[in-house]
Each structure stands twice: as C-alpha cells, then as structure tokens.
Short mmCIF file of C-alpha atoms in Angstrom, two decimals:
data_model
loop_
_atom_site.label_atom_id
_atom_site.label_comp_id
_atom_site.label_asym_id
_atom_site.label_seq_id
_atom_site.Cartn_x
_atom_site.Cartn_y
_atom_site.Cartn_z
CA MET A 1 51.95 -8.17 -41.41
CA THR A 2 51.86 -11.92 -40.98
CA ALA A 3 48.79 -13.99 -41.65
CA SER A 4 48.53 -14.95 -37.97
CA LEU A 5 48.21 -11.29 -36.96
CA LEU A 6 45.59 -10.42 -39.56
CA PRO A 7 42.48 -11.72 -37.72
CA ALA A 8 43.40 -9.96 -34.48
CA THR A 9 44.16 -6.70 -36.26
CA VAL A 10 40.99 -6.69 -38.35
CA GLY A 11 38.80 -7.82 -35.47
CA SER A 12 40.29 -5.25 -33.10
CA THR A 13 39.82 -2.46 -35.63
CA LEU A 14 36.19 -3.42 -36.19
CA ALA A 15 35.62 -3.60 -32.42
CA LEU A 16 37.08 -0.12 -31.97
CA GLY A 17 34.78 1.10 -34.73
CA ALA A 18 31.82 -0.21 -32.75
CA LEU A 19 33.06 1.63 -29.65
CA VAL A 20 33.47 4.90 -31.53
CA ALA A 21 29.96 4.52 -32.92
CA HIS A 22 28.58 3.83 -29.45
CA ALA A 23 30.33 6.87 -27.99
CA ALA A 24 28.72 9.02 -30.68
CA VAL A 25 25.16 7.70 -30.20
CA PRO A 26 24.13 9.81 -27.16
CA TRP A 27 25.62 12.94 -28.70
CA LEU A 28 23.66 12.35 -31.90
CA LEU A 29 20.43 11.66 -30.01
CA ARG A 30 20.62 14.51 -27.50
CA HIS A 31 18.76 16.95 -29.74
CA ARG A 32 15.92 14.52 -30.40
CA ARG A 33 12.92 15.12 -28.15
CA SER A 34 11.20 11.89 -29.08
CA ARG A 35 9.93 9.88 -26.11
CA HIS A 36 11.66 6.89 -27.70
CA ARG A 37 15.09 8.55 -27.75
CA LEU A 38 16.46 6.61 -24.80
CA ARG A 39 15.02 3.35 -26.07
CA ARG A 40 16.94 3.97 -29.30
CA TYR A 41 20.10 4.33 -27.26
CA ASP A 42 19.42 0.99 -25.55
CA ARG A 43 18.90 -0.75 -28.87
CA ALA A 44 22.01 0.80 -30.37
CA THR A 45 24.04 -0.26 -27.34
CA MET A 46 22.94 -3.87 -27.57
CA LEU A 47 23.49 -4.01 -31.35
CA LEU A 48 26.95 -2.45 -31.17
CA ALA A 49 27.91 -4.71 -28.27
CA LEU A 50 26.98 -7.72 -30.39
CA CYS A 51 29.05 -6.37 -33.28
CA ALA A 52 32.04 -5.75 -30.99
CA ALA A 53 31.79 -9.24 -29.49
CA LEU A 54 31.70 -10.80 -32.95
CA ALA A 55 34.63 -8.68 -34.08
CA ILE A 56 36.71 -9.61 -31.03
CA GLY A 57 35.91 -13.27 -31.70
CA THR A 58 37.48 -13.25 -35.17
CA GLY A 59 39.79 -16.24 -35.33
CA PRO A 60 40.40 -18.91 -32.67
CA LYS A 61 43.22 -16.95 -31.02
CA ALA A 62 42.30 -13.47 -32.14
CA VAL A 63 42.30 -11.40 -28.98
CA THR A 64 43.31 -12.27 -25.45
CA VAL A 65 41.21 -11.06 -22.53
CA PRO A 66 43.31 -8.76 -20.34
CA TRP A 67 41.65 -9.27 -16.97
CA GLY A 68 44.25 -10.93 -14.76
CA GLU A 69 43.31 -14.06 -12.84
CA ALA A 70 39.67 -13.84 -13.83
CA PHE A 71 40.62 -15.08 -17.30
CA PRO A 72 43.92 -16.81 -18.10
CA VAL A 73 46.40 -14.88 -20.20
CA ASN A 74 46.00 -17.24 -23.16
CA ALA A 75 42.21 -17.36 -23.07
CA ALA A 76 40.53 -16.02 -26.19
CA TRP A 77 37.00 -14.72 -26.70
CA PRO A 78 34.45 -16.09 -25.98
CA VAL A 79 35.41 -16.34 -22.33
CA PRO A 80 33.96 -18.92 -19.93
CA PRO A 81 30.79 -17.63 -18.22
CA VAL A 82 31.98 -18.91 -14.82
CA ALA A 83 35.40 -17.87 -13.61
CA GLU A 84 37.80 -20.21 -11.84
CA PRO A 85 38.57 -21.18 -9.15
CA LEU A 86 35.31 -22.08 -7.50
CA TRP A 87 35.44 -19.24 -4.96
CA LYS A 88 35.12 -16.74 -7.78
CA PRO A 89 31.27 -16.78 -7.59
CA ALA A 90 31.62 -14.96 -4.26
CA ILE A 91 33.03 -12.04 -6.23
CA LEU A 92 29.82 -11.90 -8.26
CA VAL A 93 27.80 -11.48 -5.07
CA VAL A 94 30.13 -8.76 -3.78
CA ALA A 95 30.08 -6.97 -7.13
CA ALA A 96 26.27 -6.94 -7.28
CA ALA A 97 26.06 -5.72 -3.68
CA ALA A 98 28.58 -2.95 -4.34
CA GLY A 99 26.75 -1.84 -7.47
CA GLY A 100 23.46 -1.62 -5.60
CA ALA A 101 24.97 0.12 -2.58
CA LEU A 102 26.82 2.83 -4.49
CA PRO A 103 23.77 5.02 -5.32
CA TRP A 104 22.53 4.79 -1.72
CA ALA A 105 25.95 5.73 -0.34
CA ALA A 106 26.39 8.63 -2.77
CA ALA A 107 22.90 9.93 -2.01
CA ARG A 108 23.57 9.77 1.71
CA CYS A 109 26.88 11.60 1.34
CA THR A 110 25.12 14.38 -0.58
CA ARG A 111 22.30 14.47 2.02
CA ARG A 112 19.72 13.62 -0.59
CA PRO A 113 18.45 10.18 0.47
CA LEU A 114 16.85 7.94 -2.10
CA ARG A 115 13.12 7.34 -1.97
CA ARG A 116 10.98 4.98 -3.98
CA ARG A 117 9.78 6.59 -7.19
CA HIS A 118 6.09 7.44 -7.40
CA GLY A 119 3.86 7.07 -10.40
CA GLY A 120 4.75 3.50 -11.33
CA LEU A 121 3.00 1.72 -14.15
CA PRO A 122 -0.44 0.23 -13.39
CA ARG A 123 -1.17 -3.49 -13.49
CA ALA A 124 -2.08 -3.18 -17.15
CA GLY A 125 1.53 -2.13 -17.82
CA ARG A 126 3.20 -5.36 -16.78
CA ARG A 127 4.32 -6.08 -20.32
CA GLU A 128 5.88 -2.65 -20.54
CA ARG A 129 7.59 -3.13 -17.18
CA ALA A 130 9.00 -6.42 -18.42
CA ALA A 131 10.26 -4.71 -21.57
CA ASN A 132 11.84 -1.92 -19.53
CA SER A 133 13.58 -4.48 -17.33
CA ALA A 134 14.87 -6.35 -20.38
CA TYR A 135 16.24 -3.14 -21.86
CA LEU A 136 17.83 -2.18 -18.53
CA VAL A 137 19.65 -5.52 -18.32
CA GLY A 138 20.52 -5.63 -22.02
CA CYS A 139 21.91 -2.10 -22.05
CA ALA A 140 23.99 -2.66 -18.90
CA VAL A 141 25.46 -5.88 -20.27
CA GLY A 142 26.05 -4.23 -23.63
CA GLU A 143 27.97 -1.34 -22.08
CA GLU A 144 30.13 -3.77 -20.12
CA ILE A 145 30.90 -5.80 -23.24
CA LEU A 146 31.87 -2.62 -25.08
CA TRP A 147 33.86 -0.72 -22.45
CA ARG A 148 35.15 -3.36 -20.05
CA MET A 149 35.78 -6.20 -22.49
CA ALA A 150 35.96 -5.24 -26.17
CA GLY A 151 37.70 -1.90 -25.64
CA PRO A 152 40.64 -3.04 -23.51
CA ALA A 153 40.95 -6.30 -25.46
CA ALA A 154 41.07 -4.53 -28.85
CA LEU A 155 43.48 -1.81 -27.72
CA THR A 156 45.91 -4.26 -26.13
CA ALA A 157 45.74 -6.49 -29.21
CA LEU A 158 46.80 -3.46 -31.27
CA GLY A 159 49.79 -2.84 -29.02
CA ALA A 160 48.52 -0.39 -26.38
CA PRO A 161 49.66 -0.99 -22.79
CA LEU A 162 46.89 -2.38 -20.61
CA PRO A 163 46.83 0.59 -18.16
CA SER A 164 46.50 3.01 -21.06
CA ALA A 165 43.76 0.91 -22.66
CA ILE A 166 41.77 0.81 -19.41
CA ALA A 167 42.25 4.56 -18.86
CA LEU A 168 41.04 5.39 -22.37
CA CYS A 169 37.95 3.22 -21.93
CA LEU A 170 37.22 4.81 -18.56
CA ALA A 171 37.44 8.31 -20.03
CA ALA A 172 35.26 7.41 -23.01
CA PHE A 173 32.70 5.77 -20.73
CA CYS A 174 32.44 8.95 -18.66
CA LEU A 175 32.05 11.21 -21.69
CA LEU A 176 29.41 8.84 -23.03
CA HIS A 177 27.04 9.92 -20.24
CA VAL A 178 27.52 13.69 -20.46
CA PRO A 179 24.69 14.35 -22.99
CA ASN A 180 22.03 12.77 -20.77
CA SER A 181 23.42 13.20 -17.26
CA GLY A 182 25.27 16.51 -17.60
CA ARG A 183 28.77 17.54 -16.60
CA ARG A 184 27.89 17.75 -12.91
CA SER A 185 27.45 13.99 -12.86
CA LEU A 186 30.97 13.28 -14.15
CA PRO A 187 32.53 12.60 -10.71
CA TYR A 188 29.79 10.10 -9.91
CA VAL A 189 29.96 8.46 -13.35
CA ALA A 190 33.74 8.17 -12.95
CA LEU A 191 33.22 6.48 -9.60
CA THR A 192 30.83 3.95 -11.12
CA ALA A 193 33.25 3.32 -13.99
CA VAL A 194 36.03 2.57 -11.51
CA LEU A 195 33.70 0.23 -9.61
CA PHE A 196 32.72 -1.66 -12.76
CA THR A 197 36.35 -1.89 -13.89
CA THR A 198 37.39 -3.20 -10.49
CA ALA A 199 34.62 -5.79 -10.67
CA ALA A 200 35.81 -6.83 -14.14
CA THR A 201 39.38 -7.12 -12.90
CA ALA A 202 38.35 -9.31 -9.97
CA GLY A 203 35.57 -11.41 -11.50
CA GLY A 204 35.55 -10.80 -15.23
CA LEU A 205 32.69 -9.62 -17.41
CA PRO A 206 29.93 -11.34 -15.34
CA ALA A 207 30.95 -9.45 -12.19
CA ALA A 208 31.04 -6.11 -14.00
CA ALA A 209 27.66 -6.78 -15.61
CA LEU A 210 26.05 -7.72 -12.29
CA ALA A 211 27.39 -4.59 -10.61
CA HIS A 212 26.08 -2.47 -13.48
CA ILE A 213 22.65 -4.13 -13.47
CA ALA A 214 22.29 -3.74 -9.69
CA HIS A 215 23.29 -0.09 -9.89
CA ASN A 216 20.84 0.74 -12.66
CA THR A 217 18.05 -1.19 -10.95
CA VAL A 218 18.39 0.93 -7.82
CA LEU A 219 18.21 4.14 -9.85
CA ALA A 220 15.20 2.79 -11.72
CA LEU A 221 13.31 2.22 -8.46
CA ALA A 222 14.43 5.19 -6.38
CA ALA A 223 15.38 8.83 -6.82
CA PRO A 224 17.05 11.47 -4.62
CA VAL A 225 14.37 13.49 -2.81
CA ARG A 226 14.10 16.16 -0.12
CA ARG A 227 11.40 17.57 2.10
CA ASP A 228 10.39 21.01 0.95
CA VAL A 229 10.03 22.83 4.26
CA ARG A 230 8.77 25.95 2.53
CA ARG A 231 5.56 24.20 1.53
CA ARG A 232 3.21 23.74 4.48
CA ASP A 233 0.51 21.99 2.54
CA THR A 234 2.39 18.70 2.18
CA SER A 235 4.63 16.45 4.21
CA ARG A 236 5.46 14.01 1.45
CA PRO A 237 8.96 13.84 0.02
CA VAL A 238 9.20 15.87 -3.18
CA GLU A 239 11.29 14.52 -6.03
CA GLU A 240 13.94 16.98 -7.11
CA VAL A 241 16.24 17.04 -10.10
CA PRO A 242 18.59 14.19 -9.16
CA HIS A 243 22.28 14.86 -8.71
CA LEU A 244 22.77 11.19 -9.41
CA PRO A 245 22.09 10.09 -12.98
CA ALA A 246 18.47 9.05 -13.40
CA PRO A 247 17.82 5.79 -15.23
CA SER A 248 16.81 7.79 -18.29
CA GLY A 249 20.19 9.46 -18.25
CA TRP A 250 22.19 6.40 -17.37
CA ASP A 251 21.09 3.56 -19.61
#
C-alpha cells in the first residue's frame, strides 16, 4: 500500500464502520419501549453522519464523489453546496416537489388519502415543535450523508464498482427501516430510496436532502385515513394504521 492510498483507505473504512453502526441502531432500539427511543435514533443518525463525513474528508484527495455531473470526477469531500452549472438549482426545486408528492401519490394509489393529523401540540409546545422540526431535518440530512454520499464514496474508493456500491446502499437503507416500519413497507421504502438516489445523481447531496426533508415533512403533517362506514355516530375521518411509514417509523 502506498502512502497516497492510505488516507483514502483508512477514511473509507471508518466511514463504512459508521454506516454499519447506523444500520444496527434501529435493530438495537426496537425492543426499547421508551418514549425517547426514536429521538435516540435521530441523535445517533446525526452523530454517525458527522463521523462518516469527517472520515470521508481524510486527506485533501481522499475520496472522490461518484455522482456524475453534479460533482466533477476529481472533486473531493467536502463538495460545493451549490452545484454547477447555474441551472442546477432547478433540480433542487424538482427534487423537493417530488419528495413531497410521493406520499400523496402512494396514498392515492392505495385508496387511503392523506389527511392532516389531529392532536397537534398546543401553543405552549412551540419549543417542542421547533425541536421536532430540527430533528426531522437533521435526521433526513444525516441519512442522506450516510447512504447517498459516504456509502457510495467509501465503497468506490475501496474498489467496488459504482453500480454495486449504490445497490448495496439502497438495500441497506431499506433494511434500516424494517424495525420501525415493518416488512410491508419495504416496497414503499425502496421507492423512496430510488427517488433520493435519483435526486443525488441529478443534483448531488443537496437535492437528495431536500427530497428527503419534503417527504418526511408531509408524513409528519398528514396520515392515511379512511371513513369508517360501520360507525354511524361519526362522520370524521378516522386515522388507521398507516400503510405508509409514519414519521415515527421513518426518521
């Protein structure tokens, strides 16, 4: 091993360690009934994403970013926050719109339209709402750093073909959500993973993060519901167990 390859190899190995740890977190937490279980997952995601980003950044030319035109072939982490050329920002808008539209489209296809969630926090809970929003954004960005940036970058730096690296990260991302969302949600989770990967391919990490944030925001505000025609004492939509991942099972 030459000295020039050492930073990339060590950094990539450390980044993969962070990904393995993140994949194990929901499986380790699934038996905990604490009301703070999901918040622990959010914190672990953000911490491990930071560790993976630092590991990928080892050395000035440690790991190239394998996302086509969004980032030049020779660009190393950290990547520019704004992609070139100037029309690239349009991709960010499209990615956010697609992320927000996906839950609505899936709910409509399953004939379980989304309705605004009831029982929101009172005015006194504004601080808690702000904290929940911060965790929603932080967790979404953290997952994108881990599975759309650090994972493919580390695997390709270690010699894996880019298609194989992307496929492995897609599979791991889907399995990551089984403990909270269940196996029935796997087709939908796979669809979201493909959407986020497509956004990353077209617009880089910012596009994937915006799509993820928009998607999770919709699920935080609305849930699949139906009208229970067997109950004559109410005409209000009744929340059912969602076939789409709820925010508590997604973030």
